[in-house]
Short mmCIF file of C-alpha atoms in Angstrom, two decimals:
data_model
loop_
_atom_site.label_atom_id
_atom_site.label_comp_id
_atom_site.label_asym_id
_atom_site.label_seq_id
_atom_site.Cartn_x
_atom_site.Cartn_y
_atom_site.Cartn_z
CA MET A 1 -14.81 23.09 30.24
CA LEU A 2 -15.91 19.53 28.67
CA SER A 3 -12.98 17.12 29.12
CA ALA A 4 -11.70 13.86 26.87
CA SER A 5 -13.33 12.03 29.34
CA ASP A 6 -17.18 13.53 29.45
CA LEU A 7 -17.15 13.60 25.79
CA ALA A 8 -16.59 9.52 25.51
CA GLY A 9 -19.18 8.94 28.45
CA ARG A 10 -22.12 10.84 26.42
CA LEU A 11 -20.82 8.95 23.42
CA ALA A 12 -20.66 5.47 26.04
CA GLN A 13 -24.60 6.47 27.15
CA ASP A 14 -25.62 5.56 23.36
CA ALA A 15 -23.00 3.34 22.31
CA GLU A 16 -24.98 1.41 19.96
CA ALA A 17 -26.00 4.21 17.85
CA VAL A 18 -22.40 5.59 17.75
CA CYS A 19 -21.59 2.03 16.32
CA ARG A 20 -24.39 1.99 13.77
CA HIS A 21 -23.22 5.53 12.41
CA TYR A 22 -19.01 4.42 12.63
CA LEU A 23 -18.78 0.92 12.36
CA SER A 24 -21.89 0.32 10.20
CA ALA A 25 -20.74 -2.73 8.38
CA GLY A 26 -20.94 -4.60 11.85
CA ARG A 27 -23.72 -5.96 13.75
CA ARG A 28 -25.05 -6.39 17.15
CA ALA A 29 -24.38 -9.66 19.59
CA GLY A 30 -26.04 -9.59 22.52
CA ASN A 31 -23.48 -6.33 24.61
CA TYR A 32 -21.41 -6.05 22.15
CA TRP A 33 -21.22 -4.73 18.60
CA LEU A 34 -19.19 -7.03 16.32
CA VAL A 35 -17.22 -5.43 13.21
CA GLY A 36 -14.46 -6.80 11.07
CA ASN A 37 -11.72 -3.42 11.97
CA VAL A 38 -11.53 0.22 12.37
CA ALA A 39 -11.71 0.72 8.86
CA ASN A 40 -15.19 -0.48 8.43
CA ASN A 41 -14.59 -4.02 7.11
CA LYS A 42 -16.77 -6.56 7.92
CA GLY A 43 -16.00 -9.41 10.11
CA ARG A 44 -15.81 -10.29 14.18
CA SER A 45 -12.55 -8.99 15.57
CA LEU A 46 -13.12 -5.66 16.90
CA TYR A 47 -15.96 -5.75 19.65
CA VAL A 48 -17.99 -2.72 21.49
CA HIS A 49 -18.82 -3.14 24.62
CA LEU A 50 -22.36 -1.56 24.48
CA ALA A 51 -23.71 -2.03 28.18
CA GLY A 52 -22.89 -2.47 31.43
CA PRO A 53 -19.63 -0.43 33.37
CA ARG A 54 -17.13 -0.93 30.35
CA ALA A 55 -20.20 0.28 27.89
CA GLY A 56 -18.21 2.06 25.29
CA ARG A 57 -14.53 0.37 25.69
CA TRP A 58 -13.41 -1.58 22.35
CA THR A 59 -11.23 -4.15 21.61
CA ASP A 60 -9.77 -5.04 18.16
CA ALA A 61 -8.36 -8.59 19.04
CA ALA A 62 -6.33 -8.97 15.49
CA THR A 63 -4.26 -5.87 16.40
CA GLY A 64 -4.13 -5.72 19.88
CA GLN A 65 -5.70 -1.68 19.77
CA PHE A 66 -8.14 -0.54 22.16
CA GLY A 67 -9.70 2.45 23.46
CA ASP A 68 -13.30 4.01 24.26
CA LEU A 69 -15.88 5.07 22.11
CA LEU A 70 -13.62 9.10 21.74
CA ASP A 71 -10.55 6.98 19.52
CA LEU A 72 -12.94 4.79 17.74
CA VAL A 73 -14.32 8.04 16.21
CA ARG A 74 -10.77 9.17 16.00
CA GLU A 75 -10.14 5.86 14.47
CA THR A 76 -12.95 5.33 11.88
CA CYS A 77 -12.71 9.19 10.81
CA GLY A 78 -8.89 8.80 10.27
CA LEU A 79 -8.66 12.11 12.23
CA VAL A 80 -5.52 13.64 14.03
CA ASP A 81 -5.96 16.67 15.67
CA PHE A 82 -7.97 16.34 18.61
CA ARG A 83 -10.09 19.57 18.01
CA ASP A 84 -10.88 17.27 14.63
CA VAL A 85 -11.74 14.60 16.76
CA ALA A 86 -14.43 16.93 19.65
CA GLU A 87 -15.68 18.40 16.47
CA GLU A 88 -16.93 15.36 15.29
CA ALA A 89 -18.11 13.99 18.86
CA ARG A 90 -20.07 16.93 19.49
CA HIS A 91 -21.39 16.68 16.10
CA PHE A 92 -22.65 13.49 16.81
CA LEU A 93 -24.00 14.83 19.66
CA SER A 94 -25.93 17.50 18.72
CA LEU A 95 -23.64 19.58 21.09
CA PRO A 96 -23.48 23.24 21.06
CA GLN A 97 -20.57 24.54 18.82
CA PRO A 98 -18.04 25.63 19.71
CA GLU A 99 -17.24 24.44 23.12
CA PRO A 100 -13.92 24.71 24.78
CA VAL A 101 -12.59 21.01 25.27
CA SER A 102 -9.11 19.69 27.05
CA ASP A 103 -7.65 16.28 26.50
CA LEU A 104 -7.46 15.84 29.97
CA ARG A 105 -8.54 11.76 31.36
CA GLY A 106 -8.06 10.76 34.53
CA ASP A 107 -5.99 8.22 33.11
CA VAL A 108 -2.82 9.30 31.11
CA SER A 109 -2.44 5.28 29.76
CA ASP A 110 -5.48 6.38 27.41
CA ALA A 111 -4.95 10.05 26.97
CA SER A 112 -4.78 10.30 22.85
CA PRO A 113 -1.41 12.84 22.27
CA VAL A 114 -3.49 16.27 20.65
CA GLU A 115 -0.27 16.51 17.59
CA ARG A 116 1.00 13.23 16.08
CA PRO A 117 4.21 14.24 13.62
CA ALA A 118 2.88 13.95 10.30
CA THR A 119 4.76 11.25 9.53
CA GLU A 120 3.07 9.27 11.74
CA ARG A 121 -0.11 10.15 10.84
CA ALA A 122 0.59 9.08 7.54
CA ARG A 123 1.09 5.68 8.53
CA ARG A 124 -1.34 5.69 10.41
CA LEU A 125 -3.76 6.22 8.03
CA PHE A 126 -1.97 3.74 5.45
CA ARG A 127 -2.56 0.76 8.06
CA MET A 128 -6.45 1.86 8.35
CA THR A 129 -6.97 1.19 4.27
CA GLN A 130 -7.99 -1.86 2.89
CA PRO A 131 -6.29 -4.01 -0.66
CA LEU A 132 -7.36 -2.57 -4.08
CA ALA A 133 -8.62 -4.93 -6.39
CA GLY A 134 -12.37 -4.27 -6.87
CA THR A 135 -12.81 -1.26 -4.60
CA LEU A 136 -13.93 2.01 -5.88
CA ALA A 137 -10.73 3.35 -6.44
CA ASP A 138 -9.25 0.23 -8.83
CA ILE A 139 -12.97 0.99 -10.77
CA TYR A 140 -11.25 5.16 -11.04
CA LEU A 141 -7.99 4.15 -12.23
CA ARG A 142 -9.44 1.36 -14.83
CA GLU A 143 -12.02 4.16 -16.11
CA ARG A 144 -8.49 5.90 -17.09
CA GLY A 145 -6.70 3.36 -19.02
CA ILE A 146 -5.04 2.06 -16.00
CA LEU A 147 -5.61 -1.52 -15.89
CA ARG A 148 -3.36 -3.29 -13.72
CA ALA A 149 -3.14 -0.75 -10.35
CA PHE A 150 -4.08 -3.22 -7.95
CA THR A 151 -0.98 -5.22 -8.55
CA HIS A 152 1.45 -2.45 -7.15
CA GLY A 153 1.47 -2.48 -3.14
CA ALA A 154 1.53 0.88 -2.67
CA LEU A 155 -1.57 1.56 -3.36
CA ARG A 156 -4.74 0.74 -1.58
CA PHE A 157 -8.27 2.19 -0.54
CA HIS A 158 -9.97 3.22 2.35
CA PRO A 159 -14.09 3.39 1.98
CA SER A 160 -14.54 6.82 4.24
CA CYS A 161 -11.05 9.06 4.27
CA TYR A 162 -11.81 11.60 6.04
CA TYR A 163 -12.08 15.76 4.42
CA ARG A 164 -11.68 18.60 5.83
CA ASP A 165 -12.59 22.55 3.77
CA LEU A 166 -9.49 24.39 4.27
CA ILE A 167 -11.96 27.52 4.35
CA THR A 168 -15.27 26.55 6.04
CA ALA A 169 -13.69 23.96 8.14
CA ARG A 170 -16.64 21.54 7.54
CA THR A 171 -15.97 17.66 7.88
CA THR A 172 -16.81 14.75 5.70
CA SER A 173 -15.29 11.64 4.56
CA PHE A 174 -15.33 9.98 1.30
CA PRO A 175 -13.87 6.99 -0.60
CA ALA A 176 -10.19 7.72 -1.04
CA LEU A 177 -6.96 6.11 -3.30
CA ILE A 178 -4.01 5.97 -0.62
CA SER A 179 -0.97 5.85 -2.02
CA ALA A 180 2.38 5.31 0.10
CA VAL A 181 5.18 7.79 -0.46
CA THR A 182 8.43 6.40 0.58
CA ASP A 183 12.03 6.66 0.46
CA ALA A 184 14.48 4.49 -1.12
CA ALA A 185 14.48 1.98 1.54
CA GLY A 186 10.80 1.04 1.31
CA ALA A 187 9.48 2.90 5.22
CA ILE A 188 6.55 5.40 4.60
CA THR A 189 7.57 8.71 5.31
CA GLY A 190 4.01 10.29 3.95
CA VAL A 191 0.91 9.23 1.72
CA HIS A 192 -1.21 10.68 -1.57
CA ARG A 193 -5.45 11.41 -0.83
CA SER A 194 -7.95 11.86 -4.23
CA TRP A 195 -11.25 11.66 -3.01
CA LEU A 196 -13.69 9.53 -4.94
CA ASP A 197 -17.06 10.75 -5.72
CA PRO A 198 -19.01 7.76 -3.68
CA ASP A 199 -21.57 7.27 -6.55
CA GLY A 200 -18.48 6.32 -9.10
CA VAL A 201 -18.30 9.02 -11.35
CA GLY A 202 -14.88 10.42 -11.05
CA LYS A 203 -13.29 12.62 -7.78
CA ALA A 204 -15.49 13.60 -5.36
CA LYS A 205 -16.82 17.18 -5.89
CA VAL A 206 -14.03 19.02 -3.29
CA ASP A 207 -12.39 22.34 -4.44
CA ASP A 208 -9.27 19.87 -3.77
CA PRO A 209 -9.46 15.94 -4.35
CA ARG A 210 -6.09 15.51 -3.95
CA ARG A 211 -3.89 16.11 -0.47
CA ALA A 212 -0.36 14.78 0.50
CA LEU A 213 0.69 14.42 4.22
CA GLY A 214 3.93 13.97 5.32
CA GLY A 215 8.07 13.48 4.21
CA LEU A 216 7.48 14.02 0.90
CA LEU A 217 11.14 15.96 -0.59
CA GLY A 218 12.99 13.75 -1.86
CA ASN A 219 10.71 11.20 -1.85
CA GLY A 220 7.57 9.21 -3.55
CA VAL A 221 5.18 6.59 -4.78
CA ARG A 222 7.24 3.87 -6.48
CA PHE A 223 5.75 1.36 -8.73
CA CYS A 224 7.88 -1.70 -9.40
CA TYR A 225 10.87 -0.25 -7.20
CA PRO A 226 13.41 -2.55 -6.03
CA VAL A 227 14.27 -1.37 -1.82
CA THR A 228 17.62 -3.40 -1.92
CA ASP A 229 19.20 -3.79 -5.31
CA PRO A 230 20.64 -1.21 -6.97
CA VAL A 231 18.12 1.12 -9.64
CA PRO A 232 20.62 2.07 -13.18
CA VAL A 233 17.63 2.87 -14.92
CA LEU A 234 13.83 4.06 -13.82
CA ALA A 235 11.59 6.75 -14.87
CA ALA A 236 10.04 9.50 -12.62
CA GLY A 237 7.30 12.18 -12.75
CA GLU A 238 5.14 14.31 -11.26
CA GLY A 239 1.17 12.53 -10.85
CA ILE A 240 0.61 9.28 -9.87
CA GLU A 241 -1.63 8.42 -13.16
CA THR A 242 0.86 9.79 -15.35
CA MET A 243 3.21 7.26 -13.86
CA LEU A 244 0.90 4.35 -14.06
CA SER A 245 0.43 5.07 -16.99
CA LEU A 246 3.41 4.44 -18.15
CA SER A 247 4.31 1.13 -16.01
CA HIS A 248 0.98 0.08 -17.48
CA VAL A 249 2.95 -0.23 -20.66
CA MET A 250 6.76 -0.59 -19.26
CA PRO A 251 5.79 -3.07 -16.49
CA GLY A 252 9.33 -4.00 -15.41
CA MET A 253 10.92 -0.47 -15.03
CA PRO A 254 11.07 1.23 -11.93
CA MET A 255 8.71 4.29 -11.40
CA VAL A 256 8.29 6.94 -8.50
CA ALA A 257 5.38 9.86 -8.79
CA ALA A 258 7.49 12.78 -6.70
CA LEU A 259 3.55 14.16 -7.00
CA THR A 260 4.63 17.90 -7.70
CA ALA A 261 6.92 20.21 -9.81
CA ASN A 262 8.96 20.71 -6.98
CA HIS A 263 9.57 17.84 -5.27
CA LEU A 264 10.21 15.59 -8.97
CA ALA A 265 13.38 18.77 -8.65
CA GLY A 266 14.30 17.55 -5.53
CA PHE A 267 14.35 13.38 -5.51
CA HIS A 268 17.01 11.73 -4.11
CA PHE A 269 18.35 9.62 -6.90
CA PRO A 270 18.79 5.65 -5.54
CA PRO A 271 22.48 4.25 -5.49
CA GLY A 272 23.70 2.94 -8.87
CA CYS A 273 21.45 5.01 -10.93
CA ARG A 274 22.67 5.49 -14.96
CA ARG A 275 19.70 6.86 -16.33
CA ILE A 276 16.64 8.48 -15.76
CA TYR A 277 13.72 9.08 -17.56
CA ILE A 278 12.03 12.21 -16.65
CA ALA A 279 7.78 12.40 -17.66
CA ALA A 280 7.22 15.73 -18.99
CA ASP A 281 4.08 17.62 -17.59
CA ALA A 282 3.01 20.33 -20.60
CA ASP A 283 2.49 23.20 -18.11
CA ALA A 284 5.59 26.23 -16.57
CA ALA A 285 5.89 24.18 -13.30
CA GLY A 286 6.02 20.64 -15.04
CA ARG A 287 8.91 22.52 -16.64
CA HIS A 288 10.65 23.47 -13.55
CA GLY A 289 10.50 19.90 -12.32
CA VAL A 290 11.92 18.49 -15.14
CA GLU A 291 14.83 20.81 -15.74
CA GLY A 292 15.71 20.93 -12.07
CA LEU A 293 15.79 17.39 -12.43
CA SER A 294 17.80 16.89 -15.40
CA ARG A 295 20.27 19.79 -13.76
CA ARG A 296 20.32 18.00 -10.07
CA ALA A 297 21.03 14.36 -12.49
CA GLN A 298 24.10 15.67 -14.39
CA ALA A 299 26.00 16.91 -11.25
CA HIS A 300 25.42 13.13 -10.03
CA GLY A 301 26.86 11.77 -12.96
CA ILE A 302 23.38 10.29 -14.23
CA LEU A 303 22.14 10.57 -17.40
CA PRO A 304 18.53 12.63 -18.18
CA LEU A 305 16.14 11.72 -20.78
CA VAL A 306 12.96 13.31 -20.96
CA LEU A 307 9.60 11.59 -21.97
CA SER A 308 7.35 13.30 -23.95
CA PRO A 309 3.42 12.80 -24.56
CA GLU A 310 1.38 13.37 -27.41
CA LEU A 311 -0.59 15.22 -26.01
CA GLY A 312 -1.75 16.84 -22.80
CA ASP A 313 0.31 13.82 -20.50
CA PHE A 314 1.05 10.56 -20.77
CA ASN A 315 -2.95 9.41 -19.23
CA ASP A 316 -4.25 11.22 -21.91
CA ASP A 317 -2.14 9.48 -24.51
CA LEU A 318 -3.15 6.44 -22.86
CA ARG A 319 -6.92 6.56 -23.09
CA TRP A 320 -7.20 8.24 -26.37
CA LEU A 321 -4.22 7.18 -28.37
CA GLY A 322 -3.82 4.20 -26.93
CA ALA A 323 -1.45 1.40 -25.69
CA ASP A 324 0.09 0.55 -29.34
CA ARG A 325 0.34 4.11 -30.06
CA LEU A 326 1.74 4.96 -26.65
CA THR A 327 4.68 1.91 -26.81
CA ALA A 328 5.79 3.38 -30.34
CA SER A 329 5.98 6.62 -28.99
CA LEU A 330 8.12 5.48 -26.00
CA LYS A 331 9.50 3.27 -27.79
CA ALA A 332 11.74 6.74 -30.13
CA GLN A 333 11.92 8.12 -27.01
CA LEU A 334 14.02 5.05 -25.03
CA THR A 335 17.48 3.79 -26.16
CA PRO A 336 17.35 0.67 -27.66
CA GLU A 337 18.88 -1.20 -24.17
CA ASP A 338 15.64 -0.07 -22.72
CA ALA A 339 12.74 -0.46 -25.52
CA VAL A 340 14.42 -3.97 -25.60
CA ALA A 341 14.16 -4.30 -21.92
CA PHE A 342 11.27 -2.61 -20.36
CA LEU A 343 9.08 -2.05 -23.79
CA THR A 344 5.52 -4.59 -23.74
CA ALA A 345 5.27 -6.19 -27.37
#
């Protein structure tokens, strides 16, 4: 049986080739490969030994992360299950597929868990991201009329996020918009990934370019959302782009994207909530989410108010009708108090 140590050893035999493939933003300096971090950003914080008895061992001086090249493959590709890490390593080494692999290493301290809870995996992935401003994800959102997405801390960018086809099991990677799913206290419970076309022409050309990971029920992707103060008024809906479109013209209103109709229906209300605006989607699943959340809001003594787009959704309204028309439409649907407090002039 081919062990993890065996795979790591084979990778270490050609450590520079591994680095050039997975850490292409770096460069060789003597017997080291230098790069910014495992997200493949430019810099010198992370160094990989290329020769000698420690060939293949790496350390990130800024974060304290360290490991062998198998760990590096896992980190740079955003992998979690060891079988996926092993498959990626075998593919790089052009080894026969499949070959049984065990994650048994001589030193227990070097061992990587075969499986991690989804929330931990989500937090790990979010730590590997970079700020949104100026990235392909920022450009993608700007093309959809969302110009200030980079101001939201919940949104980040991953230049090469792991993607696995659920039918063929083939693995690859694409740039991705990564959104943090958080609870009412601001703790990350999951992430949402939107894979993007590397050529900058929309989403990646895969069957399911959007996937969520981690604890979603009751939580969501939050914008302009205080984690310490009461939230008397907020808006909630399914899609990230839907809520970002509303936030574009109501930048001060706390908002949450629950990601699916079922999760919208089960969203946990914040303390002190008096009114909740529910962004409607024009389909059966969307109506189910709106109705479910409305019933629960009323049971909690919270006034539910439905916001309806003129076109298919609020991003369509923003893109095709413009911000002024969207503002006027919302003004007619908000309470006078909230229209004055939250709508842009």
